[in-house]
Amino acid sequence: MTSNPAELGGVITSGTGGVWRVLGDDRNEYEAVLRGKLKTAPAMKLAVGDRVRLERDTRERGWAIVEILPRTSCLARRAPAGGGERIIAANIDQVIVMFAAAKPEPHPRMLDRFLVIAEANDIASRIIINKIELVGGGEVRDRFADYEKAGYPVHFVSVKQRVGLEAVDSALSGRTSVISGPSGVGKSSLLNALFPGLGLRVSEISESVNKGRHTTVGAFLHPLPGNDGGAVVDTPGLREIGLWEFPIAKLDECFPELRGPSEACRFTDCAHVSEPGCSVRGAVDTGDVSRARYESYLKLRREIEEQAND
Ligand code: GDP
Ligand code: ZN
């Protein structure tokens, strides 16, 4: 590659329209604007994580994004009031949902909601429980046993005591991960502990969004040090993501442990509430499916139904 290329590939690291920041394949940072006539068809809305092709453009006095490459995945939310789909980030390999064992108290229903959003987008997730030194190790493992049983990898860590960080480090390596979770759980502490010098400011970003700025879904992609291609994307939070217009028939699939039982229900459109021959309720009664997760499922289901009736 020449030192002054006229075209190169890269990945979008930030931007909300107008000027986009691009990490070039040569590891340099570029600013670029979207060329009006994209070579991509059909036209896609650009998002953080998108792989693009840049061309030097003398008329536009800089770089132009001339092509958006096909996405391997897409983390999207539905905007309320018919706003359509909003892309939060593209080409995401995994969603990492982080909670604290205490301070703040974990909120399992919120955790379930994050997992459903990832499942609905066909993106793998893993869970990190931080601050385990504040509670007994055995107790915290019991509290999250439902998730391990459902197949989610769960990491129990203490950033403060540097416990369990190696496993998180290798889980992040070589992948593009979205880090989400409520504020105060230690997301920026974790990333700064693993990657000193990355200068992540997760809390600041969420603060600025709370001020109601226009940049509602400003995600930032931070390439990780090293050459394995790993990156973390922090976003103002999946918390604001609603399940608007979520196809209710898809909800069963978003709870991995319900997939098997729900296929065995007598009625194919079983809502698993009070229908006869419901295998999901059967599995809850025998303890094969966690009651807490089942109740979470019912709650999300009601929520989606209510929104559909609005
Ligand atoms: P974020 O909002 O998720 O990015 O959370 P921060 O990284 O800003 O951390 C919130 C607070 O939790 C800070 O006061 C950290 O010092 C503290 N914290 C982070 N990790 C741990 C931990 O393992 N144990 C304890 N007790 N506190 C932690
Ligand atoms: Zn059923």
Coordinates of C-alpha atoms in Angstrom, one line a residue, residues 92 94-99 111 114-115 118 123-128 155 168 171-172 175-181 187 190-191 232-233 238:
I92 CA -21.3 -6.7 15.6
Q94 CA -21.4 -10.1 20.2
V95 CA -23.3 -8.1 22.7
I96 CA -21.9 -7.9 26.2
V97 CA -24.3 -7.1 28.9
M98 CA -22.8 -6.0 32.1
F99 CA -24.3 -5.7 35.5
L111 CA -30.9 -8.1 31.6
F114 CA -31.0 -6.8 26.6
L115 CA -30.7 -10.5 25.8
A118 CA -29.5 -9.3 20.9
I123 CA -26.2 -11.6 17.7
A124 CA -24.6 -13.8 20.4
S125 CA -24.4 -12.4 23.9
R126 CA -22.4 -12.9 27.0
I127 CA -23.0 -11.6 30.5
I128 CA -20.5 -9.9 32.8
H155 CA -18.2 -14.0 33.6
V168 CA -13.0 -11.3 29.5
A171 CA -13.6 -13.0 25.0
L172 CA -13.1 -9.5 23.6
R175 CA -14.2 -9.6 17.9
T176 CA -16.3 -6.5 17.7
S177 CA -18.4 -6.2 20.8
V178 CA -21.1 -3.9 21.9
I179 CA -20.8 -3.2 25.7
S180 CA -24.1 -2.4 27.3
G181 CA -25.6 -2.2 30.8
K187 CA -18.1 -0.7 32.1
L190 CA -13.4 -2.7 33.1
L191 CA -12.3 -1.4 29.7
V232 CA -15.6 -2.4 21.4
V233 CA -18.5 -0.3 20.7
L238 CA -29.5 -0.3 24.8

